[in-house]
PDB file of C-alpha atoms in Angstrom:
ATOM      1  CA  UNK A  86     122.938 133.636 105.760  1.00  0.00           C
ATOM      2  CA  UNK A  87     120.076 136.094 105.349  1.00  0.00           C
ATOM      3  CA  UNK A  88     118.244 138.052 107.960  1.00  0.00           C
ATOM      4  CA  UNK A  89     114.623 137.566 106.935  1.00  0.00           C
ATOM      5  CA  UNK A  90     112.515 134.696 108.251  1.00  0.00           C
ATOM      6  CA  UNK A  91     110.744 132.768 105.515  1.00  0.00           C
ATOM      7  CA  UNK A  92     108.290 130.002 106.235  1.00  0.00           C
ATOM      8  CA  UNK A  93     107.885 126.879 104.136  1.00  0.00           C
ATOM      9  CA  UNK A  94     104.873 124.598 104.531  1.00  0.00           C
ATOM     10  CA  UNK A  95     105.607 121.148 103.121  1.00  0.00           C
ATOM     11  CA  UNK A  96     102.451 119.099 102.523  1.00  0.00           C
ATOM     12  CA  UNK A  97     102.190 115.535 101.355  1.00  0.00           C
ATOM     13  CA  UNK A  98      99.022 115.111  99.288  1.00  0.00           C
ATOM     14  CA  UNK A  99      96.014 113.559 101.033  1.00  0.00           C
ATOM     15  CA  UNK A 100      95.086 109.874 100.682  1.00  0.00           C
ATOM     16  CA  UNK A 101      94.381 108.938  97.078  1.00  0.00           C
ATOM     17  CA  UNK A 102      92.013 106.465  95.506  1.00  0.00           C
ATOM     18  CA  UNK A 103      93.117 103.247  93.852  1.00  0.00           C
ATOM     19  CA  UNK A 104      89.535 102.269  92.876  1.00  0.00           C
ATOM     20  CA  UNK A 105      90.062 102.603  89.140  1.00  0.00           C
ATOM     21  CA  UNK A 106      93.227 100.713  88.118  1.00  0.00           C
ATOM     22  CA  UNK A 107      92.892 102.032  84.553  1.00  0.00           C
ATOM     23  CA  UNK A 108      93.701 105.592  85.669  1.00  0.00           C
ATOM     24  CA  UNK A 109      97.209 106.854  85.070  1.00  0.00           C
ATOM     25  CA  UNK A 110      99.045 107.667  88.311  1.00  0.00           C
ATOM     26  CA  UNK A 111      98.833 111.377  87.534  1.00  0.00           C
ATOM     27  CA  UNK A 112      95.013 111.184  87.314  1.00  0.00           C
ATOM     28  CA  UNK A 113      94.218 109.439  90.595  1.00  0.00           C
ATOM     29  CA  UNK A 114      91.844 111.547  92.752  1.00  0.00           C
ATOM     30  CA  UNK A 115      91.536 111.671  96.523  1.00  0.00           C
ATOM     31  CA  UNK A 116      89.570 108.923  98.222  1.00  0.00           C
ATOM     32  CA  UNK A 117      86.835 109.739 100.764  1.00  0.00           C
ATOM     33  CA  UNK A 118      89.285 109.929 103.660  1.00  0.00           C
ATOM     34  CA  UNK A 119      91.613 112.217 101.711  1.00  0.00           C
ATOM     35  CA  UNK A 120      88.699 114.459 100.739  1.00  0.00           C
ATOM     36  CA  UNK A 121      87.866 114.840 104.462  1.00  0.00           C
ATOM     37  CA  UNK A 122      91.434 115.211 105.718  1.00  0.00           C
ATOM     38  CA  UNK A 123      92.611 117.955 103.339  1.00  0.00           C
ATOM     39  CA  UNK A 124      90.070 120.623 104.367  1.00  0.00           C
ATOM     40  CA  UNK A 125      90.462 119.569 108.004  1.00  0.00           C
ATOM     41  CA  UNK A 126      94.197 120.248 107.819  1.00  0.00           C
ATOM     42  CA  UNK A 127      93.416 123.607 106.216  1.00  0.00           C
ATOM     43  CA  UNK A 128      91.118 124.482 109.129  1.00  0.00           C
ATOM     44  CA  UNK A 129      93.772 123.427 111.637  1.00  0.00           C
ATOM     45  CA  UNK A 130      96.373 125.595 109.916  1.00  0.00           C
ATOM     46  CA  UNK A 131      93.984 128.560 109.835  1.00  0.00           C
ATOM     47  CA  UNK A 132      93.171 128.157 113.538  1.00  0.00           C
ATOM     48  CA  UNK A 133      96.857 128.713 114.296  1.00  0.00           C
ATOM     49  CA  UNK A 134      97.354 131.607 111.895  1.00  0.00           C
ATOM     50  CA  UNK A 135      99.353 129.627 109.352  1.00  0.00           C
ATOM     51  CA  UNK A 136      98.361 131.137 106.002  1.00  0.00           C
ATOM     52  CA  UNK A 137     100.881 131.058 103.149  1.00  0.00           C
ATOM     53  CA  UNK A 138     100.768 133.695 100.438  1.00  0.00           C
ATOM     54  CA  UNK A 139     101.367 131.164  97.683  1.00  0.00           C
ATOM     55  CA  UNK A 140     100.675 127.463  97.152  1.00  0.00           C
ATOM     56  CA  UNK A 141     102.751 125.545  94.604  1.00  0.00           C
ATOM     57  CA  UNK A 142     101.465 122.072  93.789  1.00  0.00           C
ATOM     58  CA  UNK A 143     102.299 119.036  91.742  1.00  0.00           C
ATOM     59  CA  UNK A 144     100.055 118.635  88.686  1.00  0.00           C
ATOM     60  CA  UNK A 145      98.890 115.190  89.882  1.00  0.00           C
ATOM     61  CA  UNK A 146      95.135 115.285  90.506  1.00  0.00           C
ATOM     62  CA  UNK A 147      95.461 114.138  94.131  1.00  0.00           C
ATOM     63  CA  UNK A 148      97.970 116.913  94.915  1.00  0.00           C
ATOM     64  CA  UNK A 149      95.921 119.590  93.159  1.00  0.00           C
ATOM     65  CA  UNK A 150      92.767 118.462  95.001  1.00  0.00           C
ATOM     66  CA  UNK A 151      94.684 118.640  98.300  1.00  0.00           C
ATOM     67  CA  UNK A 152      96.017 122.120  97.494  1.00  0.00           C
ATOM     68  CA  UNK A 153      92.564 123.432  96.542  1.00  0.00           C
ATOM     69  CA  UNK A 154      90.905 121.970  99.647  1.00  0.00           C
ATOM     70  CA  UNK A 155      93.505 123.494 101.979  1.00  0.00           C
ATOM     71  CA  UNK A 156      93.420 126.810 100.089  1.00  0.00           C
ATOM     72  CA  UNK A 157      89.635 126.950 100.424  1.00  0.00           C
ATOM     73  CA  UNK A 158      89.868 126.718 104.205  1.00  0.00           C
ATOM     74  CA  UNK A 159      92.644 129.325 104.329  1.00  0.00           C
ATOM     75  CA  UNK A 160      90.850 131.816 102.088  1.00  0.00           C
ATOM     76  CA  UNK A 161      93.551 131.573  99.419  1.00  0.00           C
ATOM     77  CA  UNK A 162      92.407 132.449  95.900  1.00  0.00           C
ATOM     78  CA  UNK A 163      92.734 129.999  93.013  1.00  0.00           C
ATOM     79  CA  UNK A 164      95.095 132.542  91.380  1.00  0.00           C
ATOM     80  CA  UNK A 165      97.529 131.958  94.264  1.00  0.00           C
ATOM     81  CA  UNK A 166      97.761 128.226  93.502  1.00  0.00           C
ATOM     82  CA  UNK A 167     100.489 127.476  90.968  1.00  0.00           C
ATOM     83  CA  UNK A 168     100.793 124.079  89.272  1.00  0.00           C
ATOM     84  CA  UNK A 169     104.426 123.117  88.735  1.00  0.00           C
ATOM     85  CA  UNK A 170     105.441 120.052  86.702  1.00  0.00           C
ATOM     86  CA  UNK A 171     108.818 119.807  88.466  1.00  0.00           C
ATOM     87  CA  UNK A 172     106.990 118.689  91.626  1.00  0.00           C
ATOM     88  CA  UNK A 173     105.812 115.478  89.944  1.00  0.00           C
ATOM     89  CA  UNK A 174     108.523 112.812  90.026  1.00  0.00           C
ATOM     90  CA  UNK A 175     111.461 115.188  89.595  1.00  0.00           C
ATOM     91  CA  UNK A 176     112.913 114.438  93.029  1.00  0.00           C
ATOM     92  CA  UNK A 177     114.453 116.710  95.624  1.00  0.00           C
ATOM     93  CA  UNK A 178     116.424 118.727  93.092  1.00  0.00           C
ATOM     94  CA  UNK A 179     113.242 119.473  91.153  1.00  0.00           C
ATOM     95  CA  UNK A 180     111.481 120.655  94.307  1.00  0.00           C
ATOM     96  CA  UNK A 181     114.425 122.823  95.364  1.00  0.00           C
ATOM     97  CA  UNK A 182     114.596 124.272  91.840  1.00  0.00           C
ATOM     98  CA  UNK A 183     110.920 125.248  92.112  1.00  0.00           C
ATOM     99  CA  UNK A 184     111.501 126.886  95.507  1.00  0.00           C
ATOM    100  CA  UNK A 185     114.544 128.803  94.256  1.00  0.00           C
ATOM    101  CA  UNK A 186     112.318 130.458  91.638  1.00  0.00           C
ATOM    102  CA  UNK A 187     109.608 131.655  94.041  1.00  0.00           C
ATOM    103  CA  UNK A 188     109.076 135.415  93.979  1.00  0.00           C
ATOM    104  CA  UNK A 189     110.664 136.903  97.100  1.00  0.00           C
ATOM    105  CA  UNK A 190     107.572 138.965  97.886  1.00  0.00           C
ATOM    106  CA  UNK A 191     106.120 135.697  99.223  1.00  0.00           C
ATOM    107  CA  UNK A 192     107.439 135.211 102.752  1.00  0.00           C
ATOM    108  CA  UNK A 193     105.303 132.114 103.355  1.00  0.00           C
ATOM    109  CA  UNK A 194     105.008 129.401 100.710  1.00  0.00           C
ATOM    110  CA  UNK A 195     103.271 126.013 100.691  1.00  0.00           C
ATOM    111  CA  UNK A 196     104.451 123.115  98.533  1.00  0.00           C
ATOM    112  CA  UNK A 197     102.056 120.201  97.949  1.00  0.00           C
ATOM    113  CA  UNK A 198     103.889 117.142  96.686  1.00  0.00           C
ATOM    114  CA  UNK A 199     104.660 113.468  96.981  1.00  0.00           C
ATOM    115  CA  UNK A 200     106.709 111.036  99.027  1.00  0.00           C
ATOM    116  CA  UNK A 201     109.525 110.247  99.216  1.00  0.00           C
ATOM    117  CA  UNK A 202     110.549 113.663  97.842  1.00  0.00           C
ATOM    118  CA  UNK A 203     108.584 115.763 100.336  1.00  0.00           C
ATOM    119  CA  UNK A 204     110.171 113.908 103.289  1.00  0.00           C
ATOM    120  CA  UNK A 205     113.652 114.113 101.747  1.00  0.00           C
ATOM    121  CA  UNK A 206     113.383 117.875 101.209  1.00  0.00           C
ATOM    122  CA  UNK A 207     112.064 118.346 104.750  1.00  0.00           C
ATOM    123  CA  UNK A 208     115.100 116.563 106.164  1.00  0.00           C
ATOM    124  CA  UNK A 209     117.469 118.389 103.812  1.00  0.00           C
ATOM    125  CA  UNK A 210     116.181 121.696 105.207  1.00  0.00           C
ATOM    126  CA  UNK A 211     115.770 120.917 108.921  1.00  0.00           C
ATOM    127  CA  UNK A 212     116.770 118.365 111.542  1.00  0.00           C
ATOM    128  CA  UNK A 213     113.370 116.754 112.080  1.00  0.00           C
ATOM    129  CA  UNK A 214     113.674 113.069 112.899  1.00  0.00           C
ATOM    130  CA  UNK A 215     110.665 112.559 110.591  1.00  0.00           C
ATOM    131  CA  UNK A 216     111.352 109.560 108.363  1.00  0.00           C
ATOM    132  CA  UNK A 217     108.019 109.394 106.554  1.00  0.00           C
ATOM    133  CA  UNK A 218     105.491 112.174 106.124  1.00  0.00           C
ATOM    134  CA  UNK A 219     102.125 110.424 106.135  1.00  0.00           C
ATOM    135  CA  UNK A 220      99.394 111.444 103.722  1.00  0.00           C
ATOM    136  CA  UNK A 221      98.136 114.977 104.322  1.00  0.00           C
ATOM    137  CA  UNK A 222     100.895 115.715 106.851  1.00  0.00           C
ATOM    138  CA  UNK A 223     102.098 119.315 107.086  1.00  0.00           C
ATOM    139  CA  UNK A 224     105.604 120.282 108.194  1.00  0.00           C
ATOM    140  CA  UNK A 225     106.377 123.941 108.865  1.00  0.00           C
ATOM    141  CA  UNK A 226     109.994 125.005 108.402  1.00  0.00           C
ATOM    142  CA  UNK A 227     111.435 128.396 109.319  1.00  0.00           C
ATOM    143  CA  UNK A 228     114.317 129.503 107.114  1.00  0.00           C
ATOM    144  CA  UNK A 229     116.558 132.480 107.855  1.00  0.00           C
ATOM    145  CA  UNK A 230     117.284 133.822 104.374  1.00  0.00           C
ATOM    146  CA  UNK A 231     116.686 136.927 102.307  1.00  0.00           C
ATOM    147  CA  UNK A 232     115.689 135.146  99.118  1.00  0.00           C
ATOM    148  CA  UNK A 233     114.115 131.852  98.118  1.00  0.00           C
ATOM    149  CA  UNK A 234     117.095 131.443  95.773  1.00  0.00           C
ATOM    150  CA  UNK A 235     119.122 130.622  98.925  1.00  0.00           C
ATOM    151  CA  UNK A 236     116.926 127.664  99.913  1.00  0.00           C
ATOM    152  CA  UNK A 237     119.403 124.978  98.835  1.00  0.00           C
ATOM    153  CA  UNK A 238     122.133 126.573 100.967  1.00  0.00           C
ATOM    154  CA  UNK A 239     120.041 127.171 104.088  1.00  0.00           C
ATOM    155  CA  UNK A 240     119.333 124.886 107.049  1.00  0.00           C
ATOM    156  CA  UNK A 241     116.230 125.844 108.996  1.00  0.00           C
ATOM    157  CA  UNK A 242     114.166 124.859 112.008  1.00  0.00           C
ATOM    158  CA  UNK A 243     111.083 122.686 112.243  1.00  0.00           C
ATOM    159  CA  UNK A 244     108.468 125.070 113.626  1.00  0.00           C
ATOM    160  CA  UNK A 245     105.562 122.653 113.654  1.00  0.00           C
ATOM    161  CA  UNK A 246     104.244 119.374 112.343  1.00  0.00           C
ATOM    162  CA  UNK A 247     100.751 117.967 112.086  1.00  0.00           C
ATOM    163  CA  UNK A 248      98.907 115.142 110.410  1.00  0.00           C
ATOM    164  CA  UNK A 249      95.261 114.061 110.228  1.00  0.00           C
ATOM    165  CA  UNK A 250      95.297 111.492 113.048  1.00  0.00           C
ATOM    166  CA  UNK A 251      97.763 113.421 115.180  1.00  0.00           C
ATOM    167  CA  UNK A 252      96.974 115.680 118.084  1.00  0.00           C
ATOM    168  CA  UNK A 253      99.758 118.086 117.196  1.00  0.00           C
ATOM    169  CA  UNK A 254      98.364 121.371 116.043  1.00  0.00           C
ATOM    170  CA  UNK A 255     101.401 123.084 114.615  1.00  0.00           C
ATOM    171  CA  UNK A 256     102.499 124.611 117.897  1.00  0.00           C
ATOM    172  CA  UNK A 257     105.743 126.485 117.505  1.00  0.00           C
ATOM    173  CA  UNK A 258     108.797 124.829 118.950  1.00  0.00           C
ATOM    174  CA  UNK A 259     111.407 126.524 121.115  1.00  0.00           C
TER     175      UNK A 259
END
């Protein structure tokens, strides 16, 4: 195992709208609650010094809107938000494949994706006891590895967890 701490922020997209049934799943936007929760979670992360250097998001509109809202509160530039098709319905292997390709200069990376994949990857990487990440939940995982290419072989620690209705504010465990 490596010697460098890397931090992974796993985010389930905020609550989406089902108002227009004619929209393809990929094109559903956030609803009003989701549009409030995403920037709020960004502010909560910022208040605790949790600022990733890179955000990788699913191309689904609701995920991209979540990523942009959080990034805005964290002061992350649009250029540091990468849209990755493998995060949209490509399962855990697709998400791990995306992570394995992250440039190692990024020590802290945020992934914005969908359930059940986001919860599965969380539990593949750390012993969390979390069986369902609710919309706009953020899990913070510490991984002891030199390179993101090691992510599939590394088991980390849950450093924090928060969600819109929760009182948890990403306090570090241990």
